[in-house]
Each structure stands twice: as structure tokens, then as C-alpha cells.
Amino acid sequence: MGRAPCCDKTSVKKGPWSPEEDAKLKSYIDQNGTGGNWIALPQKIGLKRCGKSCRLRWLNYLRPNIKHGGFSEEENRIILSLYISIGSRWSIIAAQLPGRTDNDIKNYWNTRLKKKLFGKQSRKDQRQQQQLARQQAAAAGDGQIKQEAIRDANGTDGLHAGANYSWHHHHAMAVPVHPMSIPMVEGGRVGDDVDESIRKLLFKLGGNPFAALPAPPRMPPPMYEAPCFVAPSVHAAPLNEGVSGMQWSSALPALEMDESFHFNEVKLDGLECFFGMGDQSMRWNEVSPLVCPNNAAAASSSQGMQQYCLLEEPAGLGTMQ
DNA sequence: AATAATCACAACCGCTCACGG
DNA sequence: TCCGTGAGCGGTTGTGATTAT
């Protein structure tokens, strides 16, 4: 037996909200608040809507200070960082972006950021880039520059030739925090206050930024079975004291690391390549410098990139809390 | 100009969690 | 401790707008 529906589906209105409905809902909540009972609310104000629908409409659209569209580079960066670190926990990500809703961020991720990150450039972006390239070329007035600009705009620089995208044009966009690279490079972290706040958030969520999730059932994660993951590079890591006394073993097996980080429960849709999952045999040097932007040399070597991303010492993390 | 394809966003659905009786 | 209920969340679908062919 399934659970009882929250409302009578036959008598509630569905589909887009009318301005009148919006006005009713908004004015009521402005005056009275939600009363902590969304189910009863539509009846009170005479709306033929499901309580859940009212709640969604309020949270995603009518609530004061809601921002729509026009995500900034800063916001892109935060979203990427958090997604890579904690997966599709949109409400948590939204909590870091004032004025943004989980729904908004989820849509933005699914329709744009994911494609941007994994080499599927939208036609709109392609056009914009091509147009920009043409403008630049025209301004330069140089045949060779023109050709190169247009070629770059098409993403045919070899990295994502089939996907029409070049990561190298987006260095300015983001410096997301890879779950295992949050502590950043020796001699101090590279990053800014945003990274710091994200790190603090992750720390709050799970005691350390790598354990943001509740402990999953113990089962071997599939991610290390794929050939793309080159575990031996892990063995070169120095022994370090991590967060909460966690030992970063020099010979930490991949599986052990995963269990420590509780990653096997994260929904990493679209991020399989980071962990060697999926059909694509994408290598580290094929993913964006967005992921590990601070090591250009590593980017030229798949193994180097893995070392960079997997082995950075969590320096200073122990002092946080 | 018509049609198809694609995109962006709003809204819905169903599940889980938290809480009170 | 169990059970019912509502809130919250994330995945999915629907739809109108835009662009390409």
C-alpha cells in the first residue's frame, strides 16, 4: 500500500501559475507567513493548488530576493566546487549562494554547467564564441590570427576536437575545489575566501572536507575497477597527518581512500571520468584545468594530474573547525 | 516561411527524513 | 517504539522560446 496523496489530485490545478495566483499566495504569506503548514495553506487562501506546489512556487519564485538567471563566474565556481566535493546536494549548494534556489542551481547545472565542464558546448555558447572570435579576428586584421581564433572557438585544439570545446578558454571561470585537492599546494593554499568558505562548509558537513557524507554501506566502489584509475601513483605519496587524525598513508589503497572519503555514495553524475568510471576512457589530462587548475605541468600528464589531485597534503586542515 | 531541433526553465512526482502523538 | 503526517529534497518531465535547416 502506498502512502496517501498529499492532496486530491483531481481537484487541484496543475501547470503554470497565473499572476493572480502568484499575487494571492504572495500577499498571504507576506501578511501571515506560511503558518508552518503548507498543506492547509491553499485552502486558507482559496487556491486550487497542492500545498507542495505552493511551497515550490514560493521558494523558487515568489520569495523575496530571489535571483534568476545570469550566474556569475563566482557562482559558477562555487557550484562546481561543491558539486565536485559533495555531489548533487543542491540544497546545500544553494545555501551557499544567497538568492539562488536549489531548483535553479540544479537546472543550471543540468542544462549548462555540466555540458561546459564535460566538453559538450551548447550551440548558443559555440555561436557566442565564434562571434567573439570573428570580432577579435576582424580587430586584429591578421589572417593567421583569424584562423586560429576561429579554430579555437570551434574547440578544435585537439583536446576536445570532437566536442567542440576548449577548456583553455575558461581559465578565468572557475577554480573549483576537487574533493582531494582542497588543501591545495605546498607552501600554502591557492585560492581565496570563497574556497575557504566552501572548505569550512564541507568541514561542517562531515567533520572534514573529505567526509561530507554519512558513512555509506561498506561495499567496494566500482570506480577503481576501471582501467583509467592508476592506483600505483598513490604509493608515491608521503605520510601525512590529515584532518581529525586521519592518516594519509603512503601506501593507502584506493579502496581504503574511498572508504575514508565516503565517496561511493555521492551521486557524481557526469563526473565519472574523475574516478575512472563509465564507458569513456577519459584521462586526467583530458579533463578541465578547472578541476585541478594549479598544476599546468600535471595537466600534461595523466599520471601527474592524478598525483596532484589525489595526493595533496591537507596542510592546515587540522586547525579548522 | 515552415518545420525540426535544441535549449532553458518551471513545475511535478515520488522518495526520505524528522517530528509529534 | 511505532506510526502517521508534513516538509524537504533530488530526479524527471512538460512547455514555451529560440535557433538552425
Short mmCIF file of C-alpha atoms (C1' of nucleotides) in Angstrom, two decimals:
data_model
loop_
_atom_site.label_atom_id
_atom_site.label_comp_id
_atom_site.label_asym_id
_atom_site.label_seq_id
_atom_site.Cartn_x
_atom_site.Cartn_y
_atom_site.Cartn_z
CA MET A 1 0.00 0.00 0.00
CA GLY A 2 1.43 3.33 -0.97
CA ARG A 3 1.18 6.44 1.11
CA ALA A 4 -1.84 8.65 0.87
CA PRO A 5 -1.52 11.53 -1.58
CA CYS A 6 -0.91 14.93 -0.02
CA CYS A 7 -3.97 16.35 -1.74
CA ASP A 8 -6.83 15.43 -4.02
CA LYS A 9 -5.09 15.31 -7.37
CA THR A 10 -8.32 15.57 -9.29
CA SER A 11 -9.37 18.87 -7.80
CA VAL A 12 -6.08 20.73 -7.80
CA LYS A 13 -4.89 22.87 -10.63
CA LYS A 14 -1.62 21.97 -12.28
CA GLY A 15 0.71 23.70 -14.66
CA PRO A 16 1.99 27.26 -14.82
CA TRP A 17 0.92 29.74 -12.19
CA SER A 18 -1.14 32.73 -13.18
CA PRO A 19 -0.24 36.22 -11.95
CA GLU A 20 -3.42 36.18 -9.86
CA GLU A 21 -2.40 33.00 -8.11
CA ASP A 22 1.05 34.39 -7.50
CA ALA A 23 -0.42 37.57 -6.05
CA LYS A 24 -2.74 35.66 -3.74
CA LEU A 25 -0.02 33.44 -2.43
CA LYS A 26 2.50 36.21 -2.04
CA SER A 27 0.22 38.63 -0.26
CA TYR A 28 -0.98 35.95 2.12
CA ILE A 29 2.50 34.83 3.05
CA ASP A 30 3.71 38.40 3.31
CA GLN A 31 1.00 39.09 5.84
CA ASN A 32 0.69 35.81 7.67
CA GLY A 33 3.71 33.72 6.89
CA THR A 34 3.33 30.11 5.86
CA GLY A 35 1.99 29.16 9.24
CA GLY A 36 4.22 26.13 9.10
CA ASN A 37 1.58 24.19 7.25
CA TRP A 38 1.81 24.18 3.50
CA ILE A 39 -0.85 21.55 3.07
CA ALA A 40 -3.54 23.71 4.66
CA LEU A 41 -2.37 26.95 3.10
CA PRO A 42 -4.02 26.73 -0.35
CA GLN A 43 -7.41 26.11 1.24
CA LYS A 44 -6.99 29.10 3.51
CA ILE A 45 -6.38 31.45 0.63
CA GLY A 46 -8.71 29.82 -1.82
CA LEU A 47 -6.14 28.47 -4.21
CA LYS A 48 -6.86 25.29 -6.12
CA ARG A 49 -3.29 24.19 -5.76
CA CYS A 50 -1.47 21.43 -3.96
CA GLY A 51 0.36 22.58 -0.83
CA LYS A 52 3.57 21.25 -2.21
CA SER A 53 3.06 23.25 -5.33
CA CYS A 54 2.51 26.40 -3.28
CA ARG A 55 5.65 25.76 -1.34
CA LEU A 56 7.68 25.26 -4.51
CA ARG A 57 6.24 28.35 -6.09
CA TRP A 58 7.07 30.42 -3.05
CA LEU A 59 10.55 29.06 -2.55
CA ASN A 60 11.59 29.11 -6.17
CA TYR A 61 9.88 32.18 -7.49
CA LEU A 62 7.93 34.41 -5.14
CA ARG A 63 10.24 34.57 -2.18
CA PRO A 64 11.94 37.96 -1.77
CA ASN A 65 15.48 38.43 -3.05
CA ILE A 66 15.31 35.55 -5.48
CA LYS A 67 17.77 35.88 -8.32
CA HIS A 68 17.06 34.35 -11.69
CA GLY A 69 19.49 33.53 -14.44
CA GLY A 70 22.75 35.33 -15.00
CA PHE A 71 25.01 33.20 -12.89
CA SER A 72 28.30 34.94 -12.22
CA GLU A 73 31.72 33.40 -12.63
CA GLU A 74 31.97 33.37 -8.87
CA GLU A 75 28.74 31.43 -8.59
CA ASN A 76 29.83 29.02 -11.31
CA ARG A 77 32.91 28.40 -9.37
CA ILE A 78 31.13 27.74 -6.11
CA ILE A 79 28.68 25.40 -7.76
CA LEU A 80 31.43 23.46 -9.48
CA SER A 81 33.48 23.25 -6.35
CA LEU A 82 30.66 22.00 -4.22
CA TYR A 83 29.31 19.63 -6.83
CA ILE A 84 32.68 18.03 -7.23
CA SER A 85 33.02 17.80 -3.48
CA ILE A 86 29.59 16.74 -2.31
CA GLY A 87 27.68 15.78 -5.42
CA SER A 88 24.15 16.73 -6.26
CA ARG A 89 23.12 18.05 -2.89
CA TRP A 90 21.51 21.08 -4.37
CA SER A 91 20.00 22.43 -1.20
CA ILE A 92 23.42 22.60 0.43
CA ILE A 93 24.91 24.20 -2.63
CA ALA A 94 22.03 26.66 -2.79
CA ALA A 95 22.61 27.59 0.82
CA GLN A 96 25.99 28.95 -0.22
CA LEU A 97 24.51 31.14 -2.92
CA PRO A 98 22.22 33.82 -1.50
CA GLY A 99 19.19 34.38 -3.66
CA ARG A 100 19.58 31.15 -5.56
CA THR A 101 17.30 28.16 -5.17
CA ASP A 102 18.21 24.53 -5.33
CA ASN A 103 15.94 24.14 -8.32
CA ASP A 104 17.61 26.98 -10.10
CA ILE A 105 21.06 25.62 -9.49
CA LYS A 106 20.00 22.13 -10.43
CA ASN A 107 18.59 23.37 -13.72
CA TYR A 108 21.63 25.48 -14.36
CA TRP A 109 23.90 22.55 -13.73
CA ASN A 110 21.95 20.13 -15.88
CA THR A 111 21.49 22.45 -18.80
CA ARG A 112 24.72 24.38 -18.88
CA LEU A 113 27.48 23.80 -16.39
CA LYS A 114 27.62 20.07 -16.88
CA LYS A 115 27.98 20.49 -20.60
CA LYS A 116 30.53 23.20 -20.15
CA LEU A 117 32.53 21.08 -17.79
CA PHE A 118 32.47 17.95 -19.86
CA GLY A 119 33.06 19.30 -23.27
CA LYS A 120 29.58 19.47 -24.65
CA GLN A 121 29.34 23.07 -25.58
CA SER A 122 25.89 24.35 -26.26
CA ARG A 123 25.26 25.71 -29.68
CA LYS A 124 24.46 29.02 -28.13
CA ASP A 125 27.86 29.14 -26.45
CA GLN A 126 29.50 27.96 -29.64
CA ARG A 127 27.89 30.74 -31.55
CA GLN A 128 28.85 33.29 -28.96
CA GLN A 129 32.43 32.11 -29.03
CA GLN A 130 32.58 32.04 -32.79
CA GLN A 131 31.14 35.50 -32.96
CA LEU A 132 33.65 36.75 -30.43
CA ALA A 133 36.42 35.09 -32.39
CA ARG A 134 35.31 36.77 -35.57
CA GLN A 135 35.21 40.12 -33.83
CA GLN A 136 38.68 39.58 -32.42
CA ALA A 137 39.96 38.45 -35.78
CA ALA A 138 38.45 41.42 -37.52
CA ALA A 139 40.01 43.72 -34.98
CA ALA A 140 43.37 42.05 -35.42
CA GLY A 141 43.12 42.06 -39.17
CA ASP A 142 45.56 39.22 -39.41
CA GLY A 143 44.75 36.16 -41.48
CA GLN A 144 46.59 33.69 -39.33
CA ILE A 145 45.25 35.09 -36.07
CA LYS A 146 41.81 34.99 -37.58
CA GLN A 147 42.09 31.37 -38.49
CA GLU A 148 43.44 30.44 -35.09
CA ALA A 149 40.78 32.40 -33.28
CA ILE A 150 38.01 30.73 -35.20
CA ARG A 151 39.60 27.33 -34.82
CA ASP A 152 39.90 27.87 -31.09
CA ALA A 153 36.33 29.00 -30.89
CA ASN A 154 35.37 25.74 -32.52
CA GLY A 155 37.27 23.87 -29.88
CA THR A 156 39.42 22.08 -32.40
CA ASP A 157 42.59 22.43 -30.48
CA GLY A 158 42.89 18.72 -30.09
CA LEU A 159 41.71 18.47 -26.53
CA HIS A 160 38.04 18.18 -27.30
CA ALA A 161 38.12 18.14 -31.01
CA GLY A 162 35.01 16.05 -31.19
CA ALA A 163 33.18 18.06 -28.63
CA ASN A 164 33.90 21.49 -29.99
CA TYR A 165 35.21 22.82 -26.78
CA SER A 166 38.43 24.06 -25.37
CA TRP A 167 38.97 24.28 -21.68
CA HIS A 168 41.75 26.69 -22.08
CA HIS A 169 39.38 29.48 -22.85
CA HIS A 170 37.81 29.25 -19.45
CA HIS A 171 40.67 29.63 -17.09
CA ALA A 172 39.10 32.71 -15.69
CA MET A 173 35.86 30.97 -14.98
CA ALA A 174 36.48 28.82 -12.01
CA VAL A 175 38.84 27.27 -9.59
CA PRO A 176 36.69 24.55 -8.15
CA VAL A 177 37.87 22.50 -5.29
CA HIS A 178 38.48 18.91 -6.07
CA PRO A 179 37.48 16.80 -3.10
CA MET A 180 41.00 15.62 -2.71
CA SER A 181 42.73 18.77 -3.70
CA ILE A 182 41.02 21.18 -1.40
CA PRO A 183 44.09 21.61 0.76
CA MET A 184 45.98 22.79 -2.31
CA VAL A 185 49.66 23.11 -2.93
CA GLU A 186 52.69 23.21 -0.73
CA GLY A 187 53.61 26.48 0.82
CA GLY A 188 50.03 27.46 1.35
CA ARG A 189 46.73 27.11 -0.31
CA VAL A 190 45.99 28.65 -3.61
CA GLY A 191 42.57 30.11 -3.55
CA ASP A 192 40.56 32.83 -1.98
CA ASP A 193 37.88 33.45 0.60
CA VAL A 194 35.36 31.57 -1.45
CA ASP A 195 37.38 28.41 -1.41
CA GLU A 196 37.88 28.92 2.26
CA SER A 197 34.18 29.21 2.97
CA ILE A 198 33.45 26.16 0.86
CA ARG A 199 36.08 24.25 2.72
CA LYS A 200 34.57 25.30 6.00
CA LEU A 201 31.17 24.21 4.82
CA LEU A 202 32.46 20.81 3.79
CA PHE A 203 34.21 20.57 7.08
CA LYS A 204 30.99 21.31 8.92
CA LEU A 205 29.10 18.74 6.93
CA GLY A 206 31.24 15.85 7.82
CA GLY A 207 33.98 16.78 10.18
CA ASN A 208 36.40 17.15 7.35
CA PRO A 209 36.00 18.25 3.80
CA PHE A 210 36.51 14.78 2.50
CA ALA A 211 33.87 13.12 4.62
CA ALA A 212 30.94 15.31 3.91
CA LEU A 213 28.55 12.43 3.67
CA PRO A 214 27.15 9.94 6.10
CA ALA A 215 29.01 6.68 6.15
CA PRO A 216 27.81 4.52 3.28
CA PRO A 217 27.26 0.81 3.36
CA ARG A 218 30.62 -0.85 3.08
CA MET A 219 30.93 -2.12 -0.40
CA PRO A 220 33.66 -1.92 -2.96
CA PRO A 221 33.08 1.09 -5.10
CA PRO A 222 33.05 0.47 -8.80
CA MET A 223 35.20 3.44 -9.53
CA TYR A 224 38.52 1.73 -9.03
CA GLU A 225 37.79 -1.18 -11.27
CA ALA A 226 38.08 0.82 -14.44
CA PRO A 227 41.42 0.90 -16.21
CA CYS A 228 41.64 4.66 -16.16
CA PHE A 229 42.48 4.81 -12.49
CA VAL A 230 46.19 4.41 -11.98
CA ALA A 231 46.43 3.39 -8.38
CA PRO A 232 50.22 2.98 -8.21
CA SER A 233 50.73 6.71 -8.25
CA VAL A 234 49.13 6.79 -4.84
CA HIS A 235 52.03 4.90 -3.42
CA ALA A 236 54.38 7.77 -4.00
CA ALA A 237 52.55 9.92 -1.50
CA PRO A 238 54.19 10.98 1.70
CA LEU A 239 52.72 10.06 5.02
CA ASN A 240 50.72 12.90 6.39
CA GLU A 241 48.53 13.59 9.29
CA GLY A 242 45.16 14.63 7.97
CA VAL A 243 42.03 16.04 9.42
CA SER A 244 40.70 14.55 12.62
CA GLY A 245 43.73 12.39 12.95
CA MET A 246 43.16 10.71 9.63
CA GLN A 247 46.34 9.09 8.43
CA TRP A 248 47.27 9.69 4.86
CA SER A 249 49.13 6.53 4.27
CA SER A 250 51.90 6.39 1.76
CA ALA A 251 50.51 3.11 0.60
CA LEU A 252 46.87 3.90 1.07
CA PRO A 253 45.00 1.61 -1.23
CA ALA A 254 42.49 3.24 -3.47
CA LEU A 255 39.61 1.42 -1.87
CA GLU A 256 40.66 2.50 1.57
CA MET A 257 40.84 6.06 0.41
CA ASP A 258 37.41 5.84 -0.97
CA GLU A 259 36.00 4.47 2.22
CA SER A 260 37.73 7.20 4.12
CA PHE A 261 36.25 9.81 1.89
CA HIS A 262 32.84 8.21 1.73
CA PHE A 263 32.65 8.92 -1.94
CA ASN A 264 30.86 5.85 -3.06
CA GLU A 265 27.55 7.26 -2.01
CA VAL A 266 27.91 10.57 -3.74
CA LYS A 267 25.96 10.98 -6.89
CA LEU A 268 28.62 12.01 -9.31
CA ASP A 269 26.59 12.09 -12.42
CA GLY A 270 28.78 13.32 -15.18
CA LEU A 271 31.91 13.18 -13.09
CA GLU A 272 32.67 9.55 -13.70
CA CYS A 273 35.82 10.42 -15.55
CA PHE A 274 37.34 11.82 -12.38
CA PHE A 275 37.23 8.40 -10.90
CA GLY A 276 37.67 6.18 -13.88
CA MET A 277 34.06 5.14 -14.09
CA GLY A 278 31.91 4.78 -17.12
CA ASP A 279 32.50 3.91 -20.69
CA GLN A 280 34.69 6.83 -21.53
CA SER A 281 38.33 6.20 -21.05
CA MET A 282 38.87 9.85 -20.37
CA ARG A 283 42.18 10.64 -18.83
CA TRP A 284 43.23 13.23 -16.35
CA ASN A 285 44.89 15.36 -18.92
CA GLU A 286 41.61 15.43 -20.78
CA VAL A 287 39.58 16.94 -18.06
CA SER A 288 39.46 20.58 -17.41
CA PRO A 289 42.11 22.59 -15.66
CA LEU A 290 39.03 23.80 -13.83
CA VAL A 291 39.30 20.70 -11.75
CA CYS A 292 42.97 20.96 -10.91
CA PRO A 293 43.89 24.34 -12.22
CA ASN A 294 47.05 24.95 -10.31
CA ASN A 295 49.26 22.44 -11.91
CA ALA A 296 49.73 23.08 -15.55
CA ALA A 297 52.55 20.59 -15.73
CA ALA A 298 50.42 17.90 -14.22
CA ALA A 299 47.79 18.57 -16.79
CA SER A 300 50.16 17.38 -19.45
CA SER A 301 50.44 14.01 -17.83
CA SER A 302 47.54 11.90 -16.81
CA GLN A 303 49.51 10.33 -14.02
CA GLY A 304 50.80 13.67 -12.87
CA MET A 305 47.29 15.00 -12.69
CA GLN A 306 46.17 12.10 -10.61
CA GLN A 307 49.04 12.60 -8.25
CA TYR A 308 48.17 16.20 -7.93
CA CYS A 309 44.53 15.63 -7.31
CA LEU A 310 44.78 12.64 -5.09
CA LEU A 311 47.80 13.28 -3.03
CA GLU A 312 47.92 16.85 -1.92
CA GLU A 313 48.61 17.14 1.71
CA PRO A 314 45.75 18.53 3.74
CA ALA A 315 48.04 21.09 5.30
CA GLY A 316 46.45 23.23 7.91
CA LEU A 317 43.13 21.50 7.83
CA GLY A 318 43.56 20.24 11.32
CA THR A 319 43.37 23.76 12.58
CA MET A 320 39.94 24.33 11.20
CA GLN A 321 36.63 23.73 12.83
"C1'" DA B 1 8.13 30.66 -44.35
"C1'" DA B 2 7.68 26.22 -42.34
"C1'" DT B 3 9.41 22.70 -39.72
"C1'" DA B 4 12.62 20.41 -36.71
"C1'" DA B 5 15.87 20.54 -33.17
"C1'" DT B 6 17.55 22.41 -29.14
"C1'" DC B 7 17.52 24.99 -25.01
"C1'" DA B 8 16.13 26.94 -20.57
"C1'" DC B 9 13.22 26.95 -17.03
"C1'" DA B 10 9.09 25.91 -14.27
"C1'" DA B 11 6.64 22.53 -12.20
"C1'" DC B 12 5.58 17.86 -10.86
"C1'" DC B 13 6.49 13.35 -8.73
"C1'" DG B 14 7.94 10.26 -5.50
"C1'" DC B 15 11.04 9.28 -2.02
"C1'" DT B 16 13.25 10.04 2.59
"C1'" DC B 17 13.61 12.27 6.89
"C1'" DA B 18 12.10 14.44 11.07
"C1'" DC B 19 8.84 15.02 14.38
"C1'" DG B 20 4.86 14.62 17.28
"C1'" DG B 21 1.21 11.77 19.21
"C1'" DT C 1 8.80 2.09 19.96
"C1'" DC C 2 5.69 2.55 16.33
"C1'" DC C 3 3.03 5.03 13.14
"C1'" DG C 4 1.16 8.83 10.57
"C1'" DT C 5 1.96 13.22 8.66
"C1'" DG C 6 4.17 17.14 6.63
"C1'" DA C 7 8.40 19.19 4.95
"C1'" DG C 8 12.19 18.93 2.18
"C1'" DC C 9 14.91 17.12 -1.43
"C1'" DG C 10 16.51 15.45 -5.91
"C1'" DG C 11 15.21 13.47 -10.32
"C1'" DT C 12 12.32 13.91 -14.13
"C1'" DT C 13 9.02 15.82 -17.27
"C1'" DG C 14 6.46 19.45 -19.71
"C1'" DT C 15 6.37 23.56 -22.22
"C1'" DG C 16 7.37 27.82 -24.44
"C1'" DA C 17 11.11 30.26 -26.74
"C1'" DT C 18 14.84 30.36 -29.77
"C1'" DT C 19 17.69 28.88 -33.46
"C1'" DA C 20 19.02 26.01 -37.40
"C1'" DT C 21 17.87 23.80 -41.61
#
